[in-house]
Coordinates of C-alpha atoms in Angstrom, one line a residue:
M1 CA -32.1 -22.9 3.9
C2 CA -29.9 -19.8 4.1
G3 CA -31.1 -17.0 1.8
S4 CA -27.6 -15.6 1.7
S5 CA -26.1 -18.8 0.5
G6 CA -28.7 -20.1 -1.9
S7 CA -29.5 -23.8 -1.5
R8 CA -26.5 -24.4 0.7
R9 CA -27.0 -25.3 4.3
T10 CA -24.8 -24.4 7.2
C11 CA -24.4 -25.7 10.7
W12 CA -27.1 -24.2 13.0
T13 CA -25.2 -24.9 16.2
C14 CA -22.2 -23.0 14.9
C15 CA -24.0 -20.2 13.2
P16 CA -23.0 -17.0 15.2
R17 CA -26.5 -15.5 14.7
R18 CA -28.5 -18.7 15.1
M19 CA -30.4 -17.8 11.9
R20 CA -33.8 -19.5 11.6
C21 CA -33.1 -20.1 7.9
C22 CA -30.3 -22.5 8.9
R23 CA -31.5 -26.0 9.6
P24 CA -29.9 -27.9 12.4
A25 CA -27.3 -30.0 10.6
T26 CA -23.8 -31.3 11.0
R27 CA -21.7 -32.3 8.0
R28 CA -23.7 -33.2 4.9
R29 CA -22.6 -34.4 1.5
R30 CA -24.6 -33.7 -1.6
Q31 CA -24.3 -34.6 -5.3
S32 CA -22.5 -31.3 -5.9
A33 CA -19.6 -32.6 -3.7
I34 CA -20.0 -29.7 -1.4
L35 CA -19.4 -30.3 2.3
F36 CA -21.0 -28.1 5.0
T37 CA -18.5 -27.9 7.8
G38 CA -19.1 -27.3 11.5
C39 CA -17.7 -23.8 11.4
G40 CA -20.2 -22.5 8.8
A41 CA -17.7 -22.7 6.0
I42 CA -18.8 -24.3 2.7
Y43 CA -16.0 -26.5 1.5
D44 CA -16.1 -27.6 -2.2
R45 CA -14.3 -30.9 -2.7
A46 CA -14.1 -30.4 -6.4
D47 CA -12.0 -27.2 -6.5
K48 CA -10.8 -27.4 -2.9
R49 CA -12.1 -24.0 -2.1
C50 CA -13.6 -22.7 1.0
H51 CA -16.6 -20.4 0.8
M52 CA -18.0 -18.3 3.7
P53 CA -21.7 -17.6 3.9
R54 CA -22.4 -13.9 4.0
H55 CA -24.3 -14.1 7.3
F56 CA -21.4 -15.9 8.9
L57 CA -19.1 -13.0 8.1
E58 CA -21.7 -10.4 9.2
G59 CA -22.3 -12.3 12.4
H60 CA -18.7 -11.8 13.5
G61 CA -19.0 -8.0 12.9
L62 CA -16.1 -8.2 10.4
Q63 CA -15.5 -5.3 8.0
M64 CA -13.4 -4.5 5.0
I65 CA -10.0 -2.9 5.6
R66 CA -10.5 0.8 6.3
R67 CA -7.1 1.8 7.7
I68 CA -3.7 0.2 7.2
S69 CA -0.5 1.1 9.1
L70 CA 2.8 0.3 7.5
A71 CA 5.8 0.2 9.8
T72 CA 9.1 0.7 8.0
D73 CA 12.7 1.8 8.6
L74 CA 12.8 3.2 5.0
S75 CA 15.2 0.5 3.9
Q76 CA 15.0 -1.1 0.4
E77 CA 14.3 -4.4 2.2
G78 CA 10.9 -3.0 3.1
A79 CA 9.9 -2.2 -0.4
P80 CA 7.7 -5.4 -0.9
A81 CA 5.8 -4.5 2.3
F82 CA 5.3 -1.0 1.0
R83 CA 4.0 -2.1 -2.3
A84 CA 1.6 -4.6 -0.7
A85 CA 0.3 -2.0 1.8
L86 CA -0.2 0.6 -1.0
A87 CA -1.9 -1.9 -3.3
L88 CA -4.2 -3.1 -0.6
A89 CA -5.1 0.5 0.3
V90 CA -6.0 1.2 -3.3
A91 CA -8.0 -1.9 -3.6
C92 CA -9.9 -1.2 -0.4
K93 CA -9.9 2.6 -0.8
S94 CA -8.6 2.8 2.7
R95 CA -6.3 5.2 4.7
L96 CA -2.6 4.3 4.7
D97 CA -0.3 5.5 7.5
I98 CA 3.4 5.1 6.7
L99 CA 5.2 4.9 10.0
H100 CA 8.9 5.6 10.0
V101 CA 10.6 4.1 13.0
S102 CA 14.0 5.2 14.2
S103 CA 15.8 4.4 17.4
R104 CA 18.6 7.0 16.8
G105 CA 16.4 10.1 16.2
E106 CA 17.8 11.0 12.8
Q107 CA 15.7 12.7 10.2
P108 CA 13.9 10.2 7.9
A109 CA 15.4 9.8 4.5
W110 CA 12.1 9.6 2.6
E111 CA 13.9 10.1 -0.7
N112 CA 15.6 6.7 -0.4
F113 CA 12.2 4.9 0.0
P114 CA 9.7 4.2 -2.8
Q115 CA 7.5 7.2 -3.4
V116 CA 3.8 6.9 -3.2
R117 CA 2.9 9.1 -6.2
S118 CA 5.6 7.8 -8.5
T119 CA 4.7 4.2 -7.7
L120 CA 1.0 4.9 -8.4
E121 CA 2.0 6.6 -11.7
A122 CA 4.1 3.6 -12.7
W123 CA 1.1 1.4 -12.0
G124 CA -1.0 3.5 -14.3
L125 CA -3.3 4.6 -11.5
L126 CA -2.3 8.3 -11.6
P127 CA -1.5 10.5 -14.5
P128 CA 2.2 11.7 -14.8
G129 CA 3.0 14.7 -12.8
S130 CA 0.2 14.2 -10.3
R131 CA 0.2 16.3 -7.1
Q132 CA 0.0 15.0 -3.6
E133 CA -3.5 16.4 -3.2
D134 CA -4.7 14.4 -6.3
V135 CA -4.2 11.0 -4.6
E136 CA -7.3 10.9 -2.4
P137 CA -9.8 12.5 -4.8
L138 CA -8.7 10.2 -7.7
L139 CA -8.2 6.9 -5.8
G140 CA -10.0 7.3 -2.5
V141 CA -6.8 6.7 -0.6
G142 CA -5.6 9.0 2.2
I143 CA -1.8 8.9 2.8
T144 CA -0.2 10.0 6.0
K145 CA 3.5 9.9 6.8
V146 CA 4.4 9.7 10.5
T147 CA 7.9 9.8 12.0
I148 CA 8.4 8.0 15.3
H149 CA 11.6 8.9 17.2
G150 CA 13.0 7.6 20.5
R151 CA 15.0 4.9 22.0
D152 CA 12.1 2.5 21.8
P153 CA 10.4 2.8 18.4
A154 CA 8.2 -0.2 19.1
S155 CA 6.5 1.8 21.9
G156 CA 5.8 4.6 19.5
I157 CA 4.2 2.2 17.1
A158 CA 2.2 0.7 20.0
D159 CA 1.0 4.1 20.9
F160 CA 0.0 4.9 17.4
V161 CA -1.8 1.6 16.9
A162 CA -3.7 2.0 20.2
K163 CA -4.7 5.6 19.3
H164 CA -5.7 5.1 15.6
T165 CA -6.8 1.4 15.7
P166 CA -5.9 0.4 12.1
D167 CA -7.5 -2.8 10.7
L168 CA -4.2 -4.1 9.4
L169 CA -0.5 -3.7 10.3
V170 CA 2.1 -4.3 7.6
A171 CA 5.8 -4.7 8.4
A172 CA 8.9 -6.2 7.0
S173 CA 11.5 -8.3 8.9
H174 CA 15.2 -8.3 7.7
G175 CA 15.7 -11.6 9.4
R176 CA 17.9 -10.4 12.2
A177 CA 16.2 -10.4 15.6
E178 CA 18.2 -7.4 16.9
T179 CA 17.0 -5.2 14.0
G180 CA 13.4 -6.2 13.7
W181 CA 11.1 -3.4 14.6
W182 CA 9.4 -5.5 17.3
S183 CA 12.7 -6.4 19.1
G184 CA 12.3 -5.6 22.8
G185 CA 8.7 -4.7 22.0
S186 CA 6.8 -6.1 24.9
V187 CA 4.9 -2.8 25.0
A188 CA 4.1 -3.1 21.3
M189 CA 3.0 -6.7 21.6
E190 CA 0.7 -5.9 24.5
A191 CA -0.8 -2.9 22.6
M192 CA -1.5 -5.0 19.6
R193 CA -2.9 -7.9 21.7
L194 CA -5.4 -5.4 23.1
A195 CA -6.1 -4.0 19.6
D196 CA -6.8 -7.5 18.3
L197 CA -5.0 -6.6 15.1
P198 CA -4.1 -8.7 12.1
S199 CA -0.6 -8.2 10.8
L200 CA 0.9 -8.8 7.4
L201 CA 4.6 -9.6 7.7
F202 CA 7.3 -9.9 5.1
G203 CA 10.3 -12.0 5.9
P204 CA 13.7 -11.7 4.2
L205 CA 12.9 -14.4 1.7
A206 CA 9.3 -13.4 1.0
R207 CA 8.4 -12.6 -2.7
D208 CA 6.3 -9.6 -3.7
M209 CA 2.6 -9.8 -3.0
A210 CA 2.0 -6.8 -5.3
D211 CA 3.5 -6.8 -8.8
P212 CA 6.2 -4.1 -8.8
A213 CA 5.3 -3.1 -12.4
T214 CA 1.5 -3.0 -12.2
G215 CA 0.5 -3.2 -8.5
A216 CA -1.7 -6.2 -9.2
L217 CA -2.2 -8.2 -6.0
A218 CA -1.6 -11.9 -5.9
L219 CA -4.0 -13.1 -3.2
R220 CA -5.6 -16.3 -4.5
S221 CA -3.8 -19.2 -2.8
V222 CA -3.5 -19.3 1.0
L223 CA -1.8 -21.9 3.1
M224 CA -3.2 -22.1 6.7
P225 CA -2.0 -24.4 9.5
V226 CA -4.9 -25.3 11.8
T227 CA -5.2 -27.0 15.1
D228 CA -7.8 -26.9 17.9
T229 CA -6.1 -24.1 19.7
P230 CA -6.6 -21.4 18.7
P231 CA -9.9 -22.4 17.1
P232 CA -9.7 -21.5 13.4
R233 CA -13.4 -20.4 12.8
A234 CA -13.0 -16.7 13.6
A235 CA -9.6 -16.6 11.8
L236 CA -11.1 -18.2 8.7
G237 CA -13.9 -15.6 8.6
R238 CA -11.5 -12.7 9.0
L239 CA -9.1 -14.2 6.4
H240 CA -11.9 -14.2 3.8
L241 CA -13.1 -10.7 4.5
L242 CA -9.7 -9.2 4.9
L243 CA -8.4 -10.5 1.6
D244 CA -11.3 -11.1 -0.8
P245 CA -15.0 -11.8 -0.5
R246 CA -14.6 -14.1 -3.5
P247 CA -13.6 -17.8 -2.9
L248 CA -9.9 -18.3 -2.1
D249 CA -7.8 -21.3 -2.9
L250 CA -7.4 -22.4 0.7
H251 CA -5.0 -25.1 1.6
P252 CA -5.4 -26.1 5.2
V253 CA -2.7 -28.2 6.8
H254 CA -3.3 -30.0 10.0
V255 CA -1.1 -29.7 13.2
A256 CA -2.4 -32.4 15.5
A257 CA -1.1 -33.1 19.0
S258 CA -3.5 -35.9 19.8
A259 CA -6.3 -38.1 18.4
R260 CA -8.9 -35.8 19.9
T261 CA -7.3 -32.8 18.4
E262 CA -7.3 -34.5 15.0
D263 CA -11.0 -35.3 15.3
E264 CA -11.8 -31.7 16.1
V265 CA -9.8 -30.3 13.2
R266 CA -11.2 -32.9 10.8
A267 CA -14.7 -31.8 11.7
V268 CA -13.9 -28.3 10.3
F269 CA -11.3 -29.1 7.6
P270 CA -11.9 -32.6 6.4
E271 CA -9.5 -32.3 3.6
A272 CA -6.6 -30.8 5.6
A273 CA -3.3 -32.4 4.9
R274 CA -1.5 -33.6 8.1
L275 CA 1.9 -32.2 8.9
E276 CA 4.4 -34.9 9.8
G277 CA 7.5 -34.3 11.9
E278 CA 8.5 -30.9 13.3
V279 CA 5.9 -28.3 12.7
V280 CA 8.0 -25.5 11.2
P281 CA 10.1 -27.6 8.7
A282 CA 6.9 -29.5 7.7
L283 CA 5.0 -26.2 7.2
L284 CA 7.8 -24.8 5.1
Q285 CA 7.9 -27.9 3.0
A286 CA 4.1 -27.6 2.4
A287 CA 4.7 -24.0 1.3
D288 CA 7.3 -25.1 -1.2
R289 CA 4.9 -27.7 -2.5
V290 CA 1.8 -25.5 -2.7
A291 CA 3.5 -22.3 -3.6
P292 CA 0.9 -20.1 -1.9
D293 CA 0.6 -16.3 -2.2
L294 CA 0.2 -16.1 1.6
I295 CA 0.6 -18.2 4.8
A296 CA -2.2 -17.4 7.3
M297 CA -1.2 -18.1 10.9
P298 CA -4.0 -18.1 13.5
T299 CA -2.5 -16.9 16.8
A300 CA -3.8 -17.4 20.3
R301 CA -4.9 -14.1 21.9
H302 CA -3.5 -14.9 25.3
K303 CA 0.0 -15.1 23.8
G304 CA -0.3 -11.7 22.2
L305 CA -1.1 -10.9 18.6
L306 CA 2.0 -12.5 17.1
G307 CA 2.2 -15.3 19.7
A308 CA 5.1 -13.6 21.6
L309 CA 7.0 -13.4 18.3
R310 CA 10.5 -14.0 19.6
G311 CA 11.3 -17.7 19.2
S312 CA 7.7 -18.5 18.4
T313 CA 6.4 -20.7 15.5
T314 CA 5.2 -17.6 13.7
E315 CA 8.7 -16.0 13.8
K316 CA 10.5 -19.2 12.7
V317 CA 8.1 -19.5 9.7
L318 CA 8.5 -15.8 8.9
R319 CA 12.3 -16.0 8.7
A320 CA 12.2 -18.7 6.0
A321 CA 8.8 -18.4 4.4
P322 CA 8.8 -17.8 0.6
C323 CA 5.8 -15.5 0.9
A324 CA 4.2 -13.1 3.3
V325 CA 2.8 -14.3 6.6
L326 CA -0.6 -13.0 7.9
A327 CA -0.9 -13.3 11.7
L328 CA -4.6 -13.6 12.5
P329 CA -5.8 -13.3 16.1
S330 CA -8.3 -15.9 17.1

């Protein structure tokens, strides 16, 4: 038995550390209605939650978020992404880099964008009249503002990401391909592919992840489409550690291309609802039905971190999703 997971068993063949405390087992059903899946996840049929054994997460070398990079053009459309990045930085006591991207070389109008200290004061996390140097000692959050000029701001972001290796990139899309910060960003896509970087993306219809009044994060319900490629195991582990070590309300939906694919997915997510029809409309219908706080999209590494965003499934979902989309590299 796994000491880290009490009386729960896991699948020895899939345990990344081949721990001796894990007995060789495939799927097992017990009176507690807990199912031990082939990826090491513990799926509770009763509350439909997926629990990750601690040694599974450690075996992947996953860590909490230590550094977040927020890419923004300082428009009001980017405010939900700003609030989410700031709230996550406070929750994880991580460094937050606010990257202003501009293709025209003008001076950034920081005064038109939500201010860090005034936002933290409104959330009740800082006393009124706090100074800039008070933020890190009181909250454990280091804030850096970086301005990136040039004809190709995506390249500037790519350079920053490659140099500083944040754990999470946060960005907002206004829904127009020609104004998205990744437009023409083959250099940025390649840099993020090499960095293996999860990205939290806010489309034009996405609601706030952080309460504008209190900063409270809504990160309990997650909708995740799964198929055999990319394999969801690593993405599932990273999802749990990135967002919350406590159980999440995980709603897997199954994208199957063949009977063999369906069998492989069912071995990991036996309760996954199957998507019928075209993938993107079906996934958006599932999002309307489940009303998740987040859509987690596993992405194939060979296609780049965001699956070559232009015209991809991730981008199509992002444009119409009612919540933020988390692109997770496999």
